[in-house]
Amino acid sequence: MNDAVDGKVVTEAPRIDRAVALPAAGLLVLLVAGAGLFPERSGRLFQQLQDAIVYYGSWYYVLVVAIVLVSVLFFAFSRFGDIKLGPDHAEPDYSYPSWFAMLFAAGMGIGLMFFGVAEPVMHFLDPPHAQADPAAAAAEAMTLTFFHWGLHGWAIYAIVALVLAYFAYRHNLPLTLRSALYPLIGERIYGPWGAAVDVFAILGTTCGIATSLGLGVLQINSGLAYLFGIPTTLGVQIALIAGTIGLASISVVLGLDAGIKRLSEINISLAVLLWAAVLLAGPTVLVLQGVMQNIGAYMGDLVTKTFNLYAYDPTDWFGGWTIFYWGWWLSWSPFVGLFIARISRGRTIREFVLGAMLVPGGVTLLWMGVFGNSGIELILQQGAVEFGAAVQENQAVALFRFMEYLPFSRLLSFVSVIMVVIFFVTSADSGAMVLNMLASRGRDDTPALQRVAWTISIGVIAVVLLVAGGLSSLQTAAIASALPFSLALLCAIWGFARALQVDATKRTVLQSTVPSAVDGVDWRRRLNNLLRYPGDNAVQRFEKEVVLPALGDFAAELQAHGVQCRVLDQVAGQGSVRLEVYHGGELDFLYEIRCREHAMPGHAVAATALGDLAEQDKFYRAEVHLAEGGQDYDVMGWSREQLTVDVLQQYENHLQFLHALR
């Protein structure tokens, strides 16, 4: 079946890409079987692999994360920041609140519930090096927590999302991981190499979500045991996984807007209420002072901590925490990055980076600051030693043991359980969506049953590993996969920078305001065109009677000079006429006239006198579009000669751009 994307006739992608789905399914079965049947042996194997990576490659992980952070900030604040993730005329699909909510829910939402209290307390009680002063240990614990959950983690997610969104929405490549390698291997992304990349992404995403789901039910079970006395047993945990997957399946069927978006907005609202309650119920002034001091210390030590490998004072803490986190963020970035890319079409690179890093990152620091400082205060000022011991013994109960020291503890714990459940549902839902897209060449309009099947597979894997005791080994394997992925990521960043350089050069060369084709036109005729608000029928007649012959004449002249080109008549289907000029190994020239709908302006005069308006509140323009997007000018009413002159001018600009690249 054939379809048209931006005027270009393409072959519709299959519902399932068998070259990706079948190998991924087979490898998943083998991996899960190995972890489930031989949990101890596979655990030792993967742990040895991770230990080797930490010992030999910790410096490399630190370097990769530093490069990622610097690269993201450079792309945002350089001249590339104004480039859109999509055509120049594209608008964001989601409002800022909805976008931020989905970013937060998919990125680190569940991690904050699990580690918000636990990590600062554990750093305080067991710092990298012994601290004689408890106050200094508390400050160091919060700085380390901010370091692990701040800009670096979000930068990793942002760079993957940035690369994928750019090539998918601006260059019409599939929204899958293979597209990140397009600058390096070109059209070969559609062959075995591209399929292998997507298979790798499916394995990493499935393992990461399944293990998180399996380990996360322990926290839900702990909360239910605290609230309702429900026993902490394997049967209860399996039932919780089944319930979570059932809710996620419903969300998958509802779709992105009605499912993930609404759940994310609900959870963010609950998160704000819980955060405010903990802040007000505890030592508010002390906590706020601590948060401000923590932010200052984090920003002041950012460079030092980024490159601190404890080379002159070795400690196992560094590998167990910092390197573990870098590997975890990297291993999750294909999943989270692809999801973020999916919801970020239409934003500029600068807008995207600032939104995807500073807003969720800032919220993360505020959350960790309030919960972490409150937890440390219980031990440092109130002498709650038993609380610290409980956290060290079982991180899953940290949040609920912390709630015991607050007013309305049962109510707050109940809200926390609800939040954890919703975070898991959104993680499973977004994970299933990403898996489905990876297995369908970037399509997310596949049958609901297909999307539900991926959701169920995540739950089945989690249950199998939970029963067999193989969750930890598979988690370790997922983190170890960050090593090969990081190599591909560095190559993708380099290719992305090259593509942006070409894009920026083209924008500079082609930048113009008013087309010269209207020069010399009778002023009365120009005024008449300005005051007309035609309907779609009038614009389509203009495309048939003027645009199509003009582009046809231009194409014929090019062909007479040996230049390959074609004109696509899509007036009936998409309301457009498109000229494509091919330049072999160089960038092709595209010139398209689109019939675009607009709201009727308030100053419109005599609009109803035209007789061809379909609706009194709308009118249509014949707008020029190039490869980089809409040019924001209307050619409705132009003559064939004027239109031909405009095509010639744009083609001349394109040739000048190609010359500038050589």
PDB file of C-alpha atoms in Angstrom, residues 257-509:
ATOM      1  CA  ASP A 257      -3.457  11.480  24.886  1.00  0.00           C
ATOM      2  CA  ALA A 258      -6.156   9.736  26.895  1.00  0.00           C
ATOM      3  CA  GLY A 259      -3.813   7.318  28.666  1.00  0.00           C
ATOM      4  CA  ILE A 260      -0.252   8.345  29.517  1.00  0.00           C
ATOM      5  CA  LYS A 261      -0.941  12.087  29.323  1.00  0.00           C
ATOM      6  CA  ARG A 262      -3.879  12.053  31.750  1.00  0.00           C
ATOM      7  CA  LEU A 263      -2.219   9.655  34.181  1.00  0.00           C
ATOM      8  CA  SER A 264       0.935  11.789  34.158  1.00  0.00           C
ATOM      9  CA  GLU A 265      -1.060  14.954  34.860  1.00  0.00           C
ATOM     10  CA  ILE A 266      -2.875  13.243  37.743  1.00  0.00           C
ATOM     11  CA  ASN A 267       0.361  11.986  39.247  1.00  0.00           C
ATOM     12  CA  ILE A 268       2.115  15.331  38.986  1.00  0.00           C
ATOM     13  CA  SER A 269      -0.787  16.923  40.859  1.00  0.00           C
ATOM     14  CA  LEU A 270      -0.524  14.274  43.592  1.00  0.00           C
ATOM     15  CA  ALA A 271       3.268  14.735  43.687  1.00  0.00           C
ATOM     16  CA  VAL A 272       2.907  18.483  44.275  1.00  0.00           C
ATOM     17  CA  LEU A 273       0.439  17.864  47.109  1.00  0.00           C
ATOM     18  CA  LEU A 274       2.642  15.204  48.736  1.00  0.00           C
ATOM     19  CA  TRP A 275       5.750  17.355  48.417  1.00  0.00           C
ATOM     20  CA  ALA A 276       3.990  20.359  49.968  1.00  0.00           C
ATOM     21  CA  ALA A 277       2.595  18.226  52.800  1.00  0.00           C
ATOM     22  CA  VAL A 278       6.042  16.829  53.692  1.00  0.00           C
ATOM     23  CA  LEU A 279       7.579  20.303  53.524  1.00  0.00           C
ATOM     24  CA  LEU A 280       4.950  21.882  55.774  1.00  0.00           C
ATOM     25  CA  ALA A 281       4.726  18.959  58.219  1.00  0.00           C
ATOM     26  CA  GLY A 282       8.466  18.887  58.886  1.00  0.00           C
ATOM     27  CA  PRO A 283      11.014  21.526  59.917  1.00  0.00           C
ATOM     28  CA  THR A 284      10.049  23.801  57.015  1.00  0.00           C
ATOM     29  CA  VAL A 285      12.574  26.583  57.517  1.00  0.00           C
ATOM     30  CA  LEU A 286      15.468  24.191  58.135  1.00  0.00           C
ATOM     31  CA  VAL A 287      14.567  22.135  55.047  1.00  0.00           C
ATOM     32  CA  LEU A 288      14.304  25.196  52.783  1.00  0.00           C
ATOM     33  CA  GLN A 289      17.651  26.466  54.062  1.00  0.00           C
ATOM     34  CA  GLY A 290      19.141  23.056  53.364  1.00  0.00           C
ATOM     35  CA  VAL A 291      17.698  22.920  49.837  1.00  0.00           C
ATOM     36  CA  MET A 292      19.168  26.306  48.929  1.00  0.00           C
ATOM     37  CA  GLN A 293      22.557  25.347  50.367  1.00  0.00           C
ATOM     38  CA  ASN A 294      22.428  21.983  48.574  1.00  0.00           C
ATOM     39  CA  ILE A 295      21.710  23.625  45.202  1.00  0.00           C
ATOM     40  CA  GLY A 296      24.606  26.039  45.689  1.00  0.00           C
ATOM     41  CA  ALA A 297      27.000  23.269  46.669  1.00  0.00           C
ATOM     42  CA  TYR A 298      25.854  21.141  43.735  1.00  0.00           C
ATOM     43  CA  MET A 299      26.366  23.918  41.202  1.00  0.00           C
ATOM     44  CA  GLY A 300      29.694  24.927  42.749  1.00  0.00           C
ATOM     45  CA  ASP A 301      31.095  21.383  42.690  1.00  0.00           C
ATOM     46  CA  LEU A 302      29.548  20.366  39.352  1.00  0.00           C
ATOM     47  CA  VAL A 303      32.780  20.231  37.350  1.00  0.00           C
ATOM     48  CA  THR A 304      34.843  18.726  40.172  1.00  0.00           C
ATOM     49  CA  LYS A 305      32.355  15.952  40.913  1.00  0.00           C
ATOM     50  CA  THR A 306      31.808  15.240  37.208  1.00  0.00           C
ATOM     51  CA  PHE A 307      35.465  14.256  36.805  1.00  0.00           C
ATOM     52  CA  ASN A 308      36.123  12.871  40.299  1.00  0.00           C
ATOM     53  CA  LEU A 309      37.088   9.184  39.967  1.00  0.00           C
ATOM     54  CA  TYR A 310      38.589   8.900  43.499  1.00  0.00           C
ATOM     55  CA  ALA A 311      41.842   7.915  41.735  1.00  0.00           C
ATOM     56  CA  TYR A 312      44.060   8.879  44.688  1.00  0.00           C
ATOM     57  CA  ASP A 313      41.731   7.519  47.345  1.00  0.00           C
ATOM     58  CA  PRO A 314      40.004   4.469  45.833  1.00  0.00           C
ATOM     59  CA  THR A 315      36.636   3.409  47.218  1.00  0.00           C
ATOM     60  CA  ASP A 316      34.076   0.759  46.261  1.00  0.00           C
ATOM     61  CA  TRP A 317      31.401   3.369  46.847  1.00  0.00           C
ATOM     62  CA  PHE A 318      32.165   5.065  43.523  1.00  0.00           C
ATOM     63  CA  GLY A 319      31.444   1.953  41.454  1.00  0.00           C
ATOM     64  CA  GLY A 320      28.396   0.996  43.500  1.00  0.00           C
ATOM     65  CA  TRP A 321      26.778   4.416  43.202  1.00  0.00           C
ATOM     66  CA  THR A 322      28.054   6.902  40.601  1.00  0.00           C
ATOM     67  CA  ILE A 323      29.127   4.449  37.878  1.00  0.00           C
ATOM     68  CA  PHE A 324      26.011   2.366  38.582  1.00  0.00           C
ATOM     69  CA  TYR A 325      23.869   5.445  37.998  1.00  0.00           C
ATOM     70  CA  TRP A 326      25.666   6.462  34.787  1.00  0.00           C
ATOM     71  CA  GLY A 327      25.233   2.948  33.456  1.00  0.00           C
ATOM     72  CA  TRP A 328      21.586   2.911  34.504  1.00  0.00           C
ATOM     73  CA  TRP A 329      20.762   6.244  32.845  1.00  0.00           C
ATOM     74  CA  LEU A 330      22.578   5.161  29.675  1.00  0.00           C
ATOM     75  CA  SER A 331      20.813   1.795  29.568  1.00  0.00           C
ATOM     76  CA  TRP A 332      17.415   3.439  30.005  1.00  0.00           C
ATOM     77  CA  SER A 333      18.051   6.259  27.543  1.00  0.00           C
ATOM     78  CA  PRO A 334      16.916   4.372  24.390  1.00  0.00           C
ATOM     79  CA  PHE A 335      13.510   3.826  25.982  1.00  0.00           C
ATOM     80  CA  VAL A 336      13.088   7.187  27.718  1.00  0.00           C
ATOM     81  CA  GLY A 337      14.750   9.101  24.882  1.00  0.00           C
ATOM     82  CA  LEU A 338      12.464   7.629  22.241  1.00  0.00           C
ATOM     83  CA  PHE A 339       9.396   8.378  24.352  1.00  0.00           C
ATOM     84  CA  ILE A 340      10.499  11.970  24.948  1.00  0.00           C
ATOM     85  CA  ALA A 341      11.164  12.347  21.224  1.00  0.00           C
ATOM     86  CA  ARG A 342       7.640  11.103  20.519  1.00  0.00           C
ATOM     87  CA  ILE A 343       6.066  13.911  22.580  1.00  0.00           C
ATOM     88  CA  SER A 344       8.444  16.738  21.568  1.00  0.00           C
ATOM     89  CA  ARG A 345       7.688  17.399  17.907  1.00  0.00           C
ATOM     90  CA  GLY A 346       7.545  21.069  16.963  1.00  0.00           C
ATOM     91  CA  ARG A 347       9.812  22.483  19.673  1.00  0.00           C
ATOM     92  CA  THR A 348      13.093  24.235  18.953  1.00  0.00           C
ATOM     93  CA  ILE A 349      16.313  22.613  20.097  1.00  0.00           C
ATOM     94  CA  ARG A 350      16.838  25.355  22.697  1.00  0.00           C
ATOM     95  CA  GLU A 351      13.274  25.069  23.963  1.00  0.00           C
ATOM     96  CA  PHE A 352      13.557  21.305  24.110  1.00  0.00           C
ATOM     97  CA  VAL A 353      16.848  21.231  26.035  1.00  0.00           C
ATOM     98  CA  LEU A 354      15.787  23.866  28.546  1.00  0.00           C
ATOM     99  CA  GLY A 355      12.438  22.168  29.047  1.00  0.00           C
ATOM    100  CA  ALA A 356      13.685  18.587  29.169  1.00  0.00           C
ATOM    101  CA  MET A 357      16.670  19.311  31.439  1.00  0.00           C
ATOM    102  CA  LEU A 358      16.035  22.325  33.647  1.00  0.00           C
ATOM    103  CA  VAL A 359      12.347  21.867  34.482  1.00  0.00           C
ATOM    104  CA  PRO A 360      12.266  18.139  35.369  1.00  0.00           C
ATOM    105  CA  GLY A 361      15.814  18.402  36.739  1.00  0.00           C
ATOM    106  CA  GLY A 362      14.809  21.334  38.934  1.00  0.00           C
ATOM    107  CA  VAL A 363      11.724  19.515  40.171  1.00  0.00           C
ATOM    108  CA  THR A 364      13.890  16.480  40.908  1.00  0.00           C
ATOM    109  CA  LEU A 365      16.294  18.527  43.022  1.00  0.00           C
ATOM    110  CA  LEU A 366      13.429  20.156  44.924  1.00  0.00           C
ATOM    111  CA  TRP A 367      11.891  16.742  45.619  1.00  0.00           C
ATOM    112  CA  MET A 368      15.157  15.181  46.746  1.00  0.00           C
ATOM    113  CA  GLY A 369      15.971  18.287  48.766  1.00  0.00           C
ATOM    114  CA  VAL A 370      12.741  18.215  50.784  1.00  0.00           C
ATOM    115  CA  PHE A 371      12.495  14.441  51.313  1.00  0.00           C
ATOM    116  CA  GLY A 372      16.234  13.905  51.774  1.00  0.00           C
ATOM    117  CA  ASN A 373      16.803  16.763  54.201  1.00  0.00           C
ATOM    118  CA  SER A 374      13.689  15.778  56.158  1.00  0.00           C
ATOM    119  CA  GLY A 375      14.919  12.176  56.425  1.00  0.00           C
ATOM    120  CA  ILE A 376      18.422  13.194  57.502  1.00  0.00           C
ATOM    121  CA  GLU A 377      16.967  15.649  60.033  1.00  0.00           C
ATOM    122  CA  LEU A 378      15.112  12.791  61.720  1.00  0.00           C
ATOM    123  CA  ILE A 379      18.417  11.031  62.367  1.00  0.00           C
ATOM    124  CA  LEU A 380      20.668  14.042  62.945  1.00  0.00           C
ATOM    125  CA  GLN A 381      18.382  16.200  65.112  1.00  0.00           C
ATOM    126  CA  GLN A 382      15.727  13.849  66.482  1.00  0.00           C
ATOM    127  CA  GLY A 383      17.889  10.788  67.053  1.00  0.00           C
ATOM    128  CA  ALA A 384      15.718   8.403  64.977  1.00  0.00           C
ATOM    129  CA  VAL A 385      18.480   5.798  64.750  1.00  0.00           C
ATOM    130  CA  GLU A 386      16.027   2.959  64.168  1.00  0.00           C
ATOM    131  CA  PHE A 387      14.741   4.768  61.080  1.00  0.00           C
ATOM    132  CA  GLY A 388      18.237   4.905  59.576  1.00  0.00           C
ATOM    133  CA  ALA A 389      18.808   1.216  60.343  1.00  0.00           C
ATOM    134  CA  ALA A 390      15.505   0.297  58.663  1.00  0.00           C
ATOM    135  CA  VAL A 391      16.464   2.233  55.513  1.00  0.00           C
ATOM    136  CA  GLN A 392      19.858   0.528  55.328  1.00  0.00           C
ATOM    137  CA  GLU A 393      18.207  -2.861  55.754  1.00  0.00           C
ATOM    138  CA  ASN A 394      15.454  -2.381  53.140  1.00  0.00           C
ATOM    139  CA  GLN A 395      15.311   0.610  50.789  1.00  0.00           C
ATOM    140  CA  ALA A 396      11.782  -0.322  49.665  1.00  0.00           C
ATOM    141  CA  VAL A 397      10.311   0.601  53.072  1.00  0.00           C
ATOM    142  CA  ALA A 398      12.244   3.870  53.436  1.00  0.00           C
ATOM    143  CA  LEU A 399       9.421   6.126  52.246  1.00  0.00           C
ATOM    144  CA  PHE A 400       6.781   4.492  54.437  1.00  0.00           C
ATOM    145  CA  ARG A 401       8.965   4.336  57.537  1.00  0.00           C
ATOM    146  CA  PHE A 402       9.669   8.039  56.979  1.00  0.00           C
ATOM    147  CA  MET A 403       5.928   8.782  56.833  1.00  0.00           C
ATOM    148  CA  GLU A 404       5.498   7.330  60.338  1.00  0.00           C
ATOM    149  CA  TYR A 405       7.143  10.457  61.766  1.00  0.00           C
ATOM    150  CA  LEU A 406       4.728  12.840  60.015  1.00  0.00           C
ATOM    151  CA  PRO A 407       1.165  13.899  60.849  1.00  0.00           C
ATOM    152  CA  PHE A 408      -1.548  12.043  58.906  1.00  0.00           C
ATOM    153  CA  SER A 409       1.025   9.366  58.120  1.00  0.00           C
ATOM    154  CA  ARG A 410      -1.505   6.801  56.897  1.00  0.00           C
ATOM    155  CA  LEU A 411      -3.115   9.287  54.515  1.00  0.00           C
ATOM    156  CA  LEU A 412       0.277  10.354  53.143  1.00  0.00           C
ATOM    157  CA  SER A 413       1.338   6.719  52.777  1.00  0.00           C
ATOM    158  CA  PHE A 414      -1.882   5.938  50.911  1.00  0.00           C
ATOM    159  CA  VAL A 415      -1.249   8.818  48.491  1.00  0.00           C
ATOM    160  CA  SER A 416       2.335   7.545  48.072  1.00  0.00           C
ATOM    161  CA  VAL A 417       1.113   4.051  47.172  1.00  0.00           C
ATOM    162  CA  ILE A 418      -1.300   5.500  44.607  1.00  0.00           C
ATOM    163  CA  MET A 419       1.536   7.543  43.100  1.00  0.00           C
ATOM    164  CA  VAL A 420       3.865   4.534  42.924  1.00  0.00           C
ATOM    165  CA  VAL A 421       1.164   2.493  41.183  1.00  0.00           C
ATOM    166  CA  ILE A 422       0.452   5.256  38.638  1.00  0.00           C
ATOM    167  CA  PHE A 423       4.167   5.752  37.977  1.00  0.00           C
ATOM    168  CA  PHE A 424       4.516   2.038  37.289  1.00  0.00           C
ATOM    169  CA  VAL A 425       1.478   2.062  35.025  1.00  0.00           C
ATOM    170  CA  THR A 426       2.850   4.985  32.995  1.00  0.00           C
ATOM    171  CA  SER A 427       6.277   3.308  32.820  1.00  0.00           C
ATOM    172  CA  ALA A 428       4.759   0.062  31.554  1.00  0.00           C
ATOM    173  CA  ASP A 429       2.436   1.925  29.167  1.00  0.00           C
ATOM    174  CA  SER A 430       5.144   4.156  27.699  1.00  0.00           C
ATOM    175  CA  GLY A 431       7.514   1.187  27.569  1.00  0.00           C
ATOM    176  CA  ALA A 432       4.992  -0.854  25.593  1.00  0.00           C
ATOM    177  CA  MET A 433       4.486   2.073  23.218  1.00  0.00           C
ATOM    178  CA  VAL A 434       8.240   2.358  22.650  1.00  0.00           C
ATOM    179  CA  LEU A 435       8.615  -1.407  22.098  1.00  0.00           C
ATOM    180  CA  ASN A 436       5.756  -1.350  19.621  1.00  0.00           C
ATOM    181  CA  MET A 437       7.326   1.546  17.711  1.00  0.00           C
ATOM    182  CA  LEU A 438      10.733  -0.159  17.628  1.00  0.00           C
ATOM    183  CA  ALA A 439       9.141  -3.280  16.202  1.00  0.00           C
ATOM    184  CA  SER A 440       7.003  -1.363  13.664  1.00  0.00           C
ATOM    185  CA  ARG A 441       9.470   1.031  11.988  1.00  0.00           C
ATOM    186  CA  GLY A 442       8.446   3.915  14.224  1.00  0.00           C
ATOM    187  CA  ARG A 443       4.684   3.524  13.734  1.00  0.00           C
ATOM    188  CA  ASP A 444       2.429   3.934  16.782  1.00  0.00           C
ATOM    189  CA  ASP A 445      -0.890   3.625  14.931  1.00  0.00           C
ATOM    190  CA  THR A 446      -0.779  -0.159  15.061  1.00  0.00           C
ATOM    191  CA  PRO A 447      -3.743  -2.286  16.240  1.00  0.00           C
ATOM    192  CA  ALA A 448      -4.509  -2.037  19.959  1.00  0.00           C
ATOM    193  CA  LEU A 449      -4.031  -5.785  20.390  1.00  0.00           C
ATOM    194  CA  GLN A 450      -0.466  -5.496  19.166  1.00  0.00           C
ATOM    195  CA  ARG A 451       0.304  -2.780  21.724  1.00  0.00           C
ATOM    196  CA  VAL A 452      -1.369  -4.751  24.501  1.00  0.00           C
ATOM    197  CA  ALA A 453       0.744  -7.808  23.602  1.00  0.00           C
ATOM    198  CA  TRP A 454       3.931  -5.856  24.321  1.00  0.00           C
ATOM    199  CA  THR A 455       2.474  -4.690  27.639  1.00  0.00           C
ATOM    200  CA  ILE A 456       1.620  -8.239  28.673  1.00  0.00           C
ATOM    201  CA  SER A 457       5.070  -9.487  27.652  1.00  0.00           C
ATOM    202  CA  ILE A 458       6.680  -7.008  30.087  1.00  0.00           C
ATOM    203  CA  GLY A 459       4.504  -8.343  32.910  1.00  0.00           C
ATOM    204  CA  VAL A 460       5.139 -12.003  32.037  1.00  0.00           C
ATOM    205  CA  ILE A 461       8.911 -11.476  32.029  1.00  0.00           C
ATOM    206  CA  ALA A 462       8.728  -9.649  35.369  1.00  0.00           C
ATOM    207  CA  VAL A 463       6.686 -12.476  36.938  1.00  0.00           C
ATOM    208  CA  VAL A 464       8.976 -15.217  35.590  1.00  0.00           C
ATOM    209  CA  LEU A 465      12.084 -13.514  36.903  1.00  0.00           C
ATOM    210  CA  LEU A 466      10.451 -12.657  40.227  1.00  0.00           C
ATOM    211  CA  VAL A 467       9.516 -16.296  40.779  1.00  0.00           C
ATOM    212  CA  ALA A 468      12.873 -17.635  39.611  1.00  0.00           C
ATOM    213  CA  GLY A 469      14.955 -14.994  41.396  1.00  0.00           C
ATOM    214  CA  GLY A 470      16.617 -13.684  38.237  1.00  0.00           C
ATOM    215  CA  LEU A 471      15.669 -10.003  38.475  1.00  0.00           C
ATOM    216  CA  SER A 472      19.003  -8.824  39.823  1.00  0.00           C
ATOM    217  CA  SER A 473      21.021 -10.632  37.163  1.00  0.00           C
ATOM    218  CA  LEU A 474      18.909  -9.194  34.345  1.00  0.00           C
ATOM    219  CA  GLN A 475      19.172  -5.738  35.895  1.00  0.00           C
ATOM    220  CA  THR A 476      22.947  -6.082  35.949  1.00  0.00           C
ATOM    221  CA  ALA A 477      22.908  -7.226  32.316  1.00  0.00           C
ATOM    222  CA  ALA A 478      20.852  -4.174  31.323  1.00  0.00           C
ATOM    223  CA  ILE A 479      23.335  -1.844  33.015  1.00  0.00           C
ATOM    224  CA  ALA A 480      26.282  -3.608  31.366  1.00  0.00           C
ATOM    225  CA  SER A 481      24.616  -2.956  27.981  1.00  0.00           C
ATOM    226  CA  ALA A 482      25.341   0.742  28.527  1.00  0.00           C
ATOM    227  CA  LEU A 483      28.934   0.161  27.392  1.00  0.00           C
ATOM    228  CA  PRO A 484      28.240  -0.736  23.735  1.00  0.00           C
ATOM    229  CA  PHE A 485      25.364   1.733  23.593  1.00  0.00           C
ATOM    230  CA  SER A 486      27.607   4.576  24.756  1.00  0.00           C
ATOM    231  CA  LEU A 487      29.903   3.986  21.770  1.00  0.00           C
ATOM    232  CA  ALA A 488      26.951   4.233  19.380  1.00  0.00           C
ATOM    233  CA  LEU A 489      25.744   7.337  21.230  1.00  0.00           C
ATOM    234  CA  LEU A 490      29.058   9.160  20.753  1.00  0.00           C
ATOM    235  CA  CYS A 491      28.921   8.385  17.030  1.00  0.00           C
ATOM    236  CA  ALA A 492      25.316   9.615  16.900  1.00  0.00           C
ATOM    237  CA  ILE A 493      26.268  12.902  18.601  1.00  0.00           C
ATOM    238  CA  TRP A 494      29.017  13.466  16.025  1.00  0.00           C
ATOM    239  CA  GLY A 495      26.646  12.712  13.144  1.00  0.00           C
ATOM    240  CA  PHE A 496      23.978  14.936  14.680  1.00  0.00           C
ATOM    241  CA  ALA A 497      26.435  17.831  14.900  1.00  0.00           C
ATOM    242  CA  ARG A 498      27.303  17.383  11.212  1.00  0.00           C
ATOM    243  CA  ALA A 499      23.626  17.359  10.243  1.00  0.00           C
ATOM    244  CA  LEU A 500      22.981  20.528  12.265  1.00  0.00           C
ATOM    245  CA  GLN A 501      25.913  22.237  10.544  1.00  0.00           C
ATOM    246  CA  VAL A 502      24.376  21.486   7.150  1.00  0.00           C
ATOM    247  CA  ASP A 503      20.940  22.607   8.349  1.00  0.00           C
ATOM    248  CA  ALA A 504      22.246  25.877   9.773  1.00  0.00           C
ATOM    249  CA  THR A 505      24.222  26.635   6.607  1.00  0.00           C
ATOM    250  CA  LYS A 506      21.140  26.087   4.501  1.00  0.00           C
ATOM    251  CA  ARG A 507      19.059  28.336   6.735  1.00  0.00           C
ATOM    252  CA  THR A 508      21.646  31.096   6.421  1.00  0.00           C
ATOM    253  CA  VAL A 509      21.917  30.835   2.641  1.00  0.00           C
TER     254      VAL A 509
END
